[in-house]
Every structure is written in structure tokens, then in C-alpha cells.
């Protein structure tokens, strides 16, 4: 079958080397199962993607797109008998249009590379998942990635104006390239297929070009406010209080002691703390108004019982703290397998959710370290499991399911920014009304009647 | 048939009075044709909407939802043999949750009433279509309404977290109520059906409850910068230059002389100007940074050749100017029938689009007054037509089509915020690739297989 697929695609190298295939067959979600693909290709143009999708459709070979493989839900994991479509070589920034504050990019462009390129034009692309040094815009679009600054500046979907995508079904033969959305900041010409594709994890078609809205670069260095707390729940109370007062920092991040220690042991950034939890806030309102916000936030931290709370006057210290936040996930991964949660709850429920996580950890005897975009109510408890210990693995899985249920019961969702992929398929079914799941499945079936694009993921059966 | 429909709905008054029906059968788009409905009902609860939709489905009677009827594209116009479902009595604010900056409302709540209610909690609902004193949140959701401050704060879709909707098709029997989206600020659990429903003009189901994100109220009064120009194109150049410099005022509005005069003759606000076009900008960045922005914007206006440009220091004058902007549309309507455009182009193309509008006016011998959310590239040329003059009507229609084509050719869209309804159906087909139109039609067909919800609108056949 792969032999004949190769014949169909004369100019494209079909990778069948087992080691390379294995490395291209999974993302960064250690617990998610990966299938055995028949091959992989590295596309470079929309036309190649078109030809690949058409050839796969003719042979009913499923297509799973991938970028850098930094996903945390298994959304890019290969499926048995499918083709892996690696888009990481489609890494050209096609256009930066400062007059309209727009960029047009291929899906394989790395988030930080785009940031650097637009900065040269005095522009800023805000979405900043912790994976920004490695993750691609295509992957960010596939999962509707969030990050630190979405508290104030929104998530990936808020920046996608238009998409080029290779689709099938009602659009015509599989392999048809279409343009969705527009280049204008407003537009209501028909249904919002762009928003439908963003976050759909490659299940509706293959995105080959992305038109992004940009913002003017920020002029002043942001202010940092740090608070240290005796418990993660106390830190959660400070988060809820800050929302209640209408404070809108750029970022409001929580790191517990286990995460801080893991980073320090790895990177020696000079972080030392006796606190059980730190809150890191960034404020980018310029001038006196920004100073007022910083003061108000420090007061909120103190009123919520912080050991201490202060505005960092040392730029290096502030940078080290945010670096620690970004490195927390890989630092924990170094210590062994991690099962990553991505629950998101209404902000007032953050303390209750944090308490519930601690209870689950105690009940199941598992170690859970927590990092969180706390200001958004988006928490990432990281459940650790020693390799080879089956009982520990089962306990971790039980805690994982319990945390999903708790989030739903608090009015939240099982995934704030990582996507459903494979790991949250059960949680999704628990969260959504059956009628809504049916609507989503019907949309998938309509736009991809062959179930060719990333089958089994998100709402797949 | 209506007799039997009344039997199906014992507690609901079926309106069949011809005059009342006529008044409920059209929105504010004077040129759009309206059908003759079999009746109208005023629903008060989701359960009533459910029963109404189920009864109509059983009898294959199409359902057209409406709110205040301030739409400008005919999207809420009745269809022959259909039922008008008036949601304006579903006007309860169900919940204001200051801890999470969320409001839950019924669709008939008037935009300004919501603003006033949340202001009491120190909160702000930004979307501000010029119709805000009359238009309903349900209608705003149906068209993804924009407004003045979306330049900085986004459009309706950016504020809708969740929806309750009565649907049919894959969700189960027609009349099934579902909950889409969530209460959290982030969430990627499945496809974004909320964004799909926003802007779908009631063609996918009936929205009966809306969960909205709010922002903290702004503390300081905004600054106003006004510039007067010799021509609308010169004003357009100032708009393009301001975007190029990365200035992001809250609003950047254009009013031409005809609009200003029409408002003055009606309301006597004391506006007097020899300018051909005014630009009105509002800046809400607090403190010195706001002052810097205001100065920079005034300089941009001057550099683009303004007769004069100044920061308004008189709060009443500033308020009068923005009131004039909001009243421009009804003021023009007082003078006779108006055919309203809603084109949106990339911001750098605003001068070219304005020049093109002037050419169309001259070529077809029609009077076109222009108001614009110029900073967004969203222009509302208002084509005037004397009543009863068939030749003038044809000329107006020709100019209308030409302006749509020009917008598409400049990389823009035929509708920025009013929706497709009936008036932009042709333009939509010109703008979209046939494959994309097919995708949208397939989504409609899947979610509403009976074509019960507002048939013929948007992508309807």
C-alpha cells in the first residue's frame, strides 16, 4: 500500500524508516497511545498537501497532521495504517503587513520565530503558550493554544483572521484547497468556519496557511508582582479576589513548591523559597496607572494572607521567575512520566478546584505538582508516576479522572488550551450534553465524510 | 394551518392580526423584501421556544426569530408561510456574576439596558452598535454586531462564552434545548459551535440564553480627538496613517458632511462645520500614556492634511459629536429611503475604498452619504433614493453592487457587521469561493435538515 502511495506522489519522499516513523508518531503526551502509521511525508507547499490528501483519500489512508509535536493531549499521535503529514518544513513567514497589522504564515512557523520577525516591524503576536520556543503556529491553531498573556490578550482563535486549508467533502474532491475567513478585522460574510477549524485538531482538514492579526508592540517593560503563600489554596483565594476587584494583569500565574524546586534543581536560576505557592503577575499598563494596578494587586495578595508580596524591581529576577514558569513543565518531565491536566474553572472556583486537587492527591496517594494560568482559572496539575509501577499508574489515572469530574462539577471544562486529543476524549463525553456531542459529530461527518482527517480524535468514534 | 398550530400551543397567543403581523415581518433594511407569515408568537421562556419549534417542525412551518427589528440586512424578515418568533419579551437579565465578570441574559435584553445593569457592579459590556439603545443582545449575537469600540475591544463574538439554543437535526427532535460553550474564559472541549452560531442569523437554531464575558468598568473619562478634512479621502489617508503607526484608539469614526448636516437639521446639537469629513477618535488609555496617544493622533491628522485637529477639552462637545455619530443613520433615514452598505476593507485600503465610493456616486448620479468605523476599515455608505423614482432606484442598486465588488477587489468583505440577511446574498456568493459556500450550506443542511430556521437567509437557497 505504501509502495503505491509513493507512486502517487512522485516528488514527495515517503518516510518508512521505523525509527523516524516512531519519532513522528506521537506528541508530548506521554500517556496517550500512538498507532503505527504506514509512512510519513514532509510537505512544503499547499499543492503538495493537496496531492497527498487526494492520494490518501483515493486509498482511504487516514491523514494525521503534525508540527513540532509539543502537544499535550495526543492530538497529533499517529493512527494505525495512517499517514503522518509533517508540516514542520512549511515554516515560511509569507507576509508581514505593518500597514494592516497582519501576518500570513505557513503552519510550521515556530511561535517565537514569528514573534521575533514581527517585532522588527514594531508589532507583536501575543499568544504565548509555554511551548512558544518550539511549538508551531499550525499546532497552536489546531489546539487553540492559550498561554500566559491570554488573561488580558486572548487566545489563538482571537488572532486568526483567515485560513487556507485543504479539505474534502462538500467542498469537492478531497484535496481541494479553500480560503476561509478574511483579511479584515471585522467580517460576517457567512458562517464562521475559521473559528470552527481553530481548535479542531486537524480533524476537519489540513491548514496550510494562516492569516493572523497582530498588535502594536508594547512600549514599556512590564511590571512584575510576586506573592508567596503558605498554601496553594491561599494563593487561589488571592486569584479570586483579584478578579473580583476587576484587576486585569497581563498574566497571573501560579507555581507550587514542587514545580519551583524541579526548575531550580535543573536550571539553578537562584530561586529559593520556603513558600508552598508563588503567584507571579505581569502588568503592562503604562505609566502611573500601571503602578496603581501593581500596588492594588500586591495589596490583594497581602489581604489574602501572603507571606510577602512585592513588586519586583529587579528585571533579572522577574525574568528568572517567568522563565521558571515556562520551564516548569519540562522540569517536571525530567523527573519521570507526568500525566498533565488542563482543567479550566470559573475564576471564583479556583480555590475550590485547588483544594479538590489536593484531596485527590491525598486520596490516591499520588504526587501532584501544580502550575496554573490561575487568572484564567486554567490549572495544570501534573500527576507524577514512577516508571514501571502499575499500581501507581492506576492511582494516577484515578486521580486524573477525579480532577476532570471535579472541574465539570465546578462549572468548568476538561480542557482549557491543550485540546481533547486522545487523553480528554472521556472527559469530553462527560462534559458535553449527548445532543451537543451529536451536533459536533454531525459537523465532522459532513465536512469529512471519509473520516480521513485525524480519525478518532476530539469527537471521533 | 394556523388554527391547528394554535391548538398545538395552548398557552401561547398566536398573533394573526394583519397590521401587527406586518410590523413584525421586517427589520430596518428598507430595500429587503419581506414575506407573508402565517402568524407570530411572543415567547417568554426556553420551554415555550422548544414547544413552538417542535410544533412548527411537525407542520413544516419555517421559524424566523426576531428581536427589536433594528437589523439592516433583512435577516429578520418574515418568510411566506412561516412563523415570526418574537423574542423581545424574553428580556430578563438572568444573572450578573461580578466574581467571574460574567452575565447571563435572555436574547430580548436591550444592549444599553445590559450595559446599565452591569455598570452597577463596576462592569462593562463593550460591544456598542449604534443601535445599542434599541437593539437586543439576541440580535447582536445573530449578526455578530460590531460598533464603535470594537477597534480596541472586539465584536460581539469576542464576548459570547456560551449559548442556550433550541435546535433540531443531529441533536434530536426539533425543539431540543442544548447548552453550547462554557462559563470559563478558556475552553477547547470540542468544536466551537458557539462561534458558529454567532453571526448565523437564526439559521441554525433559536438562541434563548447567552452567557457573556464582561470587562471591568473604565475608570477615567475617555479623551476625544477630532480632525476636520477637505475630503473623505483625505480623512481616509489619516486613518491608514494612524494604523501604520500602531495607534489603537477605542474608536475612530468618520462622518461626512451630508451625515453631519442631517443630524444637525434634526437634533440641533450645535454642530457646525465647513469640513467635508470629520474624524472622531476616542482614547481610553489612562494618564499620561493616553495624553501621548491623543497628541500622536492629532499629529497624524495634521500630517494627513487636516484643516484642523484638536483634542476636545469640552466634555459636552465630545459627547455631542459621538451622539451625532450614533444618530447619523436614523437622521439619514428621516430624509428618505436609504440603501445601506456595510463593506469592510483592510485599513490601508480605506482611502481607495472611499475614492471608489465617490466614483460610483458620480457615475450613477446618486447621493451617497458615508459614515464609517474607519479605524476598522468598516464603511457604511448610505445610498439615498427618492421615493417613487424607479430610475433612481435602479441607479442606487447599480451603485450598491459596484461598491460590493470594489470592496472584494480591495481584499475586503461585503459585510463587516450587519450580516448577510437578504441584501448581501448576492455579494456573499461573489465573495466566497464556491467550495466554501458549499461547506457552509452543508453545515446548515446538517444542523437544520428541515430548513426550518430562517430559510433563505445567509447561505440559504
Short mmCIF file of N, CA and C in Angstrom, two decimals, chain B residues 101-200:
data_model
loop_
_atom_site.label_atom_id
_atom_site.label_comp_id
_atom_site.label_asym_id
_atom_site.label_seq_id
_atom_site.Cartn_x
_atom_site.Cartn_y
_atom_site.Cartn_z
N UNK B 101 -16.96 38.07 36.36
CA UNK B 101 -17.17 39.03 35.27
C UNK B 101 -17.96 38.40 34.12
N UNK B 102 -19.12 37.88 34.47
CA UNK B 102 -19.98 37.18 33.53
C UNK B 102 -21.42 37.66 33.71
N UNK B 103 -22.17 37.75 32.63
CA UNK B 103 -23.62 37.96 32.71
C UNK B 103 -24.31 36.88 31.88
N UNK B 104 -25.47 36.45 32.36
CA UNK B 104 -26.29 35.50 31.59
C UNK B 104 -27.61 36.21 31.30
N UNK B 105 -27.96 36.32 30.02
CA UNK B 105 -29.14 37.10 29.65
C UNK B 105 -30.03 36.34 28.68
N UNK B 106 -31.29 36.73 28.66
CA UNK B 106 -32.19 36.26 27.60
C UNK B 106 -31.94 37.11 26.35
N UNK B 107 -32.36 36.60 25.19
CA UNK B 107 -31.99 37.29 23.95
C UNK B 107 -32.65 38.65 23.75
N UNK B 108 -33.79 38.90 24.44
CA UNK B 108 -34.50 40.15 24.21
C UNK B 108 -34.00 41.32 25.03
N UNK B 109 -32.96 41.11 25.84
CA UNK B 109 -32.41 42.22 26.63
C UNK B 109 -31.79 43.25 25.68
N UNK B 110 -32.15 44.52 25.89
CA UNK B 110 -31.60 45.59 25.04
C UNK B 110 -30.16 45.87 25.45
N UNK B 111 -29.31 46.06 24.46
CA UNK B 111 -27.88 46.25 24.68
C UNK B 111 -27.61 47.32 25.75
N UNK B 112 -28.20 48.50 25.62
CA UNK B 112 -27.94 49.56 26.61
C UNK B 112 -28.47 49.21 28.00
N UNK B 113 -29.55 48.43 28.07
CA UNK B 113 -30.06 48.01 29.39
C UNK B 113 -29.05 47.09 30.08
N UNK B 114 -28.45 46.20 29.31
CA UNK B 114 -27.41 45.34 29.88
C UNK B 114 -26.24 46.18 30.36
N UNK B 115 -25.81 47.12 29.53
CA UNK B 115 -24.70 48.00 29.92
C UNK B 115 -24.98 48.68 31.25
N UNK B 116 -26.22 49.22 31.37
CA UNK B 116 -26.58 49.95 32.59
C UNK B 116 -26.59 49.00 33.79
N UNK B 117 -27.11 47.80 33.61
CA UNK B 117 -27.22 46.86 34.73
C UNK B 117 -25.85 46.41 35.22
N UNK B 118 -24.94 46.12 34.29
CA UNK B 118 -23.63 45.63 34.73
C UNK B 118 -22.78 46.77 35.28
N UNK B 119 -23.06 48.00 34.82
CA UNK B 119 -22.31 49.17 35.33
C UNK B 119 -22.52 49.30 36.84
N UNK B 120 -23.68 48.91 37.32
CA UNK B 120 -23.93 48.98 38.76
C UNK B 120 -23.00 48.06 39.56
N UNK B 121 -22.41 47.09 38.87
CA UNK B 121 -21.46 46.20 39.52
C UNK B 121 -20.02 46.54 39.15
N UNK B 122 -19.83 47.73 38.61
CA UNK B 122 -18.47 48.12 38.22
C UNK B 122 -17.98 47.39 36.99
N UNK B 123 -18.91 46.92 36.15
CA UNK B 123 -18.53 46.12 34.98
C UNK B 123 -18.99 46.80 33.70
N UNK B 124 -18.48 46.28 32.58
CA UNK B 124 -18.73 46.92 31.29
C UNK B 124 -18.93 45.84 30.24
N UNK B 125 -19.99 46.00 29.42
CA UNK B 125 -20.18 45.15 28.26
C UNK B 125 -19.85 45.99 27.04
N UNK B 126 -18.67 45.79 26.41
CA UNK B 126 -18.19 46.72 25.40
C UNK B 126 -18.98 46.81 24.08
N UNK B 127 -19.44 45.71 23.44
CA UNK B 127 -19.99 45.88 22.09
C UNK B 127 -21.08 46.96 22.04
N UNK B 128 -20.91 47.92 21.14
CA UNK B 128 -21.76 49.10 21.13
C UNK B 128 -22.20 49.48 19.72
N UNK B 129 -23.01 48.61 19.08
CA UNK B 129 -23.57 49.03 17.79
C UNK B 129 -24.31 50.35 17.97
N UNK B 130 -24.38 51.14 16.90
CA UNK B 130 -25.06 52.43 17.01
C UNK B 130 -26.52 52.24 17.44
N UNK B 131 -27.05 51.05 17.23
CA UNK B 131 -28.43 50.73 17.62
C UNK B 131 -28.56 50.33 19.09
N UNK B 132 -27.49 50.48 19.87
CA UNK B 132 -27.48 49.96 21.26
C UNK B 132 -28.67 50.40 22.11
N UNK B 133 -29.23 51.60 21.92
CA UNK B 133 -30.39 51.96 22.74
C UNK B 133 -31.63 51.12 22.44
N UNK B 134 -31.65 50.44 21.29
CA UNK B 134 -32.86 49.70 20.89
C UNK B 134 -32.59 48.23 20.60
N UNK B 135 -31.42 47.92 20.07
CA UNK B 135 -31.19 46.55 19.59
C UNK B 135 -30.97 45.60 20.76
N UNK B 136 -31.30 44.32 20.52
CA UNK B 136 -31.23 43.33 21.59
C UNK B 136 -29.95 42.50 21.48
N UNK B 137 -29.57 41.92 22.60
CA UNK B 137 -28.38 41.08 22.62
C UNK B 137 -28.57 39.89 21.67
N UNK B 138 -29.78 39.35 21.61
CA UNK B 138 -30.04 38.23 20.69
C UNK B 138 -29.78 38.63 19.25
N UNK B 139 -30.25 39.82 18.88
CA UNK B 139 -29.99 40.32 17.53
C UNK B 139 -28.52 40.61 17.32
N UNK B 140 -27.87 41.15 18.34
CA UNK B 140 -26.42 41.40 18.26
C UNK B 140 -25.66 40.09 18.02
N UNK B 141 -26.11 39.03 18.72
CA UNK B 141 -25.47 37.72 18.56
C UNK B 141 -25.75 37.18 17.15
N UNK B 142 -26.98 37.35 16.70
CA UNK B 142 -27.36 36.81 15.39
C UNK B 142 -26.52 37.39 14.26
N UNK B 143 -26.16 38.67 14.39
CA UNK B 143 -25.39 39.31 13.32
C UNK B 143 -23.92 39.49 13.67
N UNK B 144 -23.51 39.04 14.88
CA UNK B 144 -22.16 39.32 15.37
C UNK B 144 -21.91 40.82 15.28
N UNK B 145 -22.78 41.59 15.91
CA UNK B 145 -22.74 43.04 15.80
C UNK B 145 -21.40 43.61 16.26
N UNK B 146 -21.00 44.65 15.59
CA UNK B 146 -19.78 45.37 15.96
C UNK B 146 -20.15 46.64 16.70
N UNK B 147 -19.68 47.75 16.18
CA UNK B 147 -19.97 49.02 16.82
C UNK B 147 -18.77 49.91 16.76
N UNK B 148 -18.77 50.90 17.67
CA UNK B 148 -17.70 51.89 17.63
C UNK B 148 -16.43 51.39 18.30
N UNK B 149 -16.56 50.76 19.46
CA UNK B 149 -15.34 50.48 20.24
C UNK B 149 -14.71 49.14 19.89
N UNK B 150 -15.20 48.49 18.82
CA UNK B 150 -14.58 47.18 18.51
C UNK B 150 -13.18 47.34 17.95
N UNK B 151 -12.83 48.55 17.55
CA UNK B 151 -11.45 48.77 17.10
C UNK B 151 -10.48 48.28 18.17
N UNK B 152 -10.78 48.62 19.42
CA UNK B 152 -9.90 48.20 20.51
C UNK B 152 -10.45 46.99 21.27
N UNK B 153 -11.78 46.86 21.33
CA UNK B 153 -12.34 45.87 22.25
C UNK B 153 -13.07 44.70 21.59
N UNK B 154 -13.05 44.64 20.25
CA UNK B 154 -13.62 43.46 19.61
C UNK B 154 -15.12 43.54 19.40
N UNK B 155 -15.66 42.51 18.76
CA UNK B 155 -17.06 42.46 18.36
C UNK B 155 -17.83 41.50 19.28
N UNK B 156 -19.12 41.35 19.01
CA UNK B 156 -19.97 40.54 19.88
C UNK B 156 -19.39 39.15 20.12
N UNK B 157 -18.91 38.49 19.04
CA UNK B 157 -18.41 37.12 19.19
C UNK B 157 -17.33 37.02 20.26
N UNK B 158 -16.54 38.08 20.42
CA UNK B 158 -15.46 38.06 21.41
C UNK B 158 -15.98 38.04 22.84
N UNK B 159 -17.27 38.26 23.02
CA UNK B 159 -17.83 38.34 24.37
C UNK B 159 -18.79 37.19 24.68
N UNK B 160 -19.08 36.34 23.72
CA UNK B 160 -20.03 35.25 23.94
C UNK B 160 -19.28 34.00 24.37
N UNK B 161 -19.47 33.59 25.62
CA UNK B 161 -18.83 32.38 26.12
C UNK B 161 -19.70 31.15 25.91
N UNK B 162 -21.00 31.33 26.04
CA UNK B 162 -21.89 30.18 25.94
C UNK B 162 -23.26 30.59 25.45
N UNK B 163 -23.99 29.63 24.94
CA UNK B 163 -25.34 29.87 24.43
C UNK B 163 -26.24 28.73 24.87
N UNK B 164 -27.49 29.06 25.14
CA UNK B 164 -28.52 28.03 25.19
C UNK B 164 -29.28 28.20 23.88
N UNK B 165 -29.55 27.12 23.20
CA UNK B 165 -30.23 27.23 21.91
C UNK B 165 -31.19 26.07 21.74
N UNK B 166 -32.27 26.34 21.04
CA UNK B 166 -33.24 25.29 20.70
C UNK B 166 -32.95 24.88 19.27
N UNK B 167 -32.64 23.60 19.09
CA UNK B 167 -32.15 23.14 17.80
C UNK B 167 -32.92 21.90 17.34
N UNK B 168 -32.47 21.36 16.22
CA UNK B 168 -33.07 20.13 15.70
C UNK B 168 -31.98 19.27 15.09
N UNK B 169 -32.34 18.44 14.14
CA UNK B 169 -31.34 17.68 13.40
C UNK B 169 -30.58 16.69 14.25
N UNK B 170 -29.23 16.74 14.19
CA UNK B 170 -28.45 15.71 14.88
C UNK B 170 -28.63 15.72 16.39
N UNK B 171 -29.09 16.86 16.95
CA UNK B 171 -29.26 16.93 18.40
C UNK B 171 -30.46 16.12 18.87
N UNK B 172 -31.32 15.76 17.96
CA UNK B 172 -32.52 15.01 18.34
C UNK B 172 -33.72 15.66 17.69
N UNK B 173 -34.89 15.50 18.29
CA UNK B 173 -36.10 16.08 17.71
C UNK B 173 -35.98 17.60 17.68
N UNK B 174 -36.57 18.23 16.68
CA UNK B 174 -36.65 19.68 16.67
C UNK B 174 -37.32 20.15 17.95
N UNK B 175 -36.71 21.16 18.57
CA UNK B 175 -37.21 21.65 19.84
C UNK B 175 -36.30 21.27 21.00
N UNK B 176 -35.25 20.50 20.72
CA UNK B 176 -34.31 20.10 21.76
C UNK B 176 -33.49 21.32 22.22
N UNK B 177 -33.51 21.62 23.52
CA UNK B 177 -32.64 22.70 24.00
C UNK B 177 -31.24 22.16 24.32
N UNK B 178 -30.22 22.89 23.91
CA UNK B 178 -28.84 22.46 24.20
C UNK B 178 -28.07 23.63 24.81
N UNK B 179 -26.98 23.28 25.48
CA UNK B 179 -26.05 24.29 26.01
C UNK B 179 -24.74 24.18 25.25
N UNK B 180 -24.35 25.26 24.60
CA UNK B 180 -23.09 25.29 23.85
C UNK B 180 -22.09 26.18 24.59
N UNK B 181 -20.80 25.84 24.46
CA UNK B 181 -19.78 26.68 25.08
C UNK B 181 -19.66 26.44 26.56
N UNK B 182 -19.24 27.47 27.30
CA UNK B 182 -18.93 27.28 28.72
C UNK B 182 -19.00 28.60 29.45
N UNK B 183 -18.68 28.55 30.73
CA UNK B 183 -18.66 29.75 31.58
C UNK B 183 -17.25 30.20 31.86
N UNK B 184 -16.29 29.46 31.36
CA UNK B 184 -14.90 29.81 31.62
C UNK B 184 -14.38 30.68 30.48
N UNK B 185 -13.28 31.40 30.76
CA UNK B 185 -12.76 32.30 29.72
C UNK B 185 -11.99 31.52 28.66
N UNK B 186 -11.51 30.34 29.00
CA UNK B 186 -10.84 29.49 28.02
C UNK B 186 -11.58 28.16 27.95
N UNK B 187 -11.46 27.47 26.83
CA UNK B 187 -12.09 26.17 26.74
C UNK B 187 -12.01 25.65 25.33
N UNK B 188 -11.51 24.44 25.15
CA UNK B 188 -11.38 23.86 23.82
C UNK B 188 -11.96 22.46 23.78
N UNK B 189 -13.03 22.26 24.54
CA UNK B 189 -13.66 20.94 24.60
C UNK B 189 -14.58 20.74 23.40
N UNK B 190 -14.01 20.33 22.29
CA UNK B 190 -14.81 20.08 21.09
C UNK B 190 -14.86 21.29 20.18
N UNK B 191 -15.61 21.15 19.10
CA UNK B 191 -15.67 22.23 18.10
C UNK B 191 -16.37 23.47 18.66
N UNK B 192 -15.99 24.62 18.13
CA UNK B 192 -16.51 25.89 18.63
C UNK B 192 -17.87 26.20 18.00
N UNK B 193 -18.89 25.50 18.50
CA UNK B 193 -20.24 25.73 17.97
C UNK B 193 -20.77 27.11 18.36
N UNK B 194 -20.26 27.66 19.46
CA UNK B 194 -20.70 29.00 19.85
C UNK B 194 -20.36 30.00 18.75
N UNK B 195 -19.11 29.99 18.31
CA UNK B 195 -18.73 30.94 17.24
C UNK B 195 -19.49 30.66 15.95
N UNK B 196 -19.83 29.40 15.73
CA UNK B 196 -20.60 29.06 14.53
C UNK B 196 -22.00 29.67 14.61
N UNK B 197 -22.61 29.62 15.78
CA UNK B 197 -23.96 30.17 15.95
C UNK B 197 -23.94 31.71 15.94
N UNK B 198 -22.90 32.30 16.51
CA UNK B 198 -22.83 33.77 16.50
C UNK B 198 -22.65 34.23 15.04
N UNK B 199 -23.51 35.10 14.59
CA UNK B 199 -23.43 35.57 13.21
C UNK B 199 -24.21 34.70 12.24
N UNK B 200 -24.90 33.67 12.74
CA UNK B 200 -25.61 32.77 11.82
C UNK B 200 -27.06 33.20 11.59
#
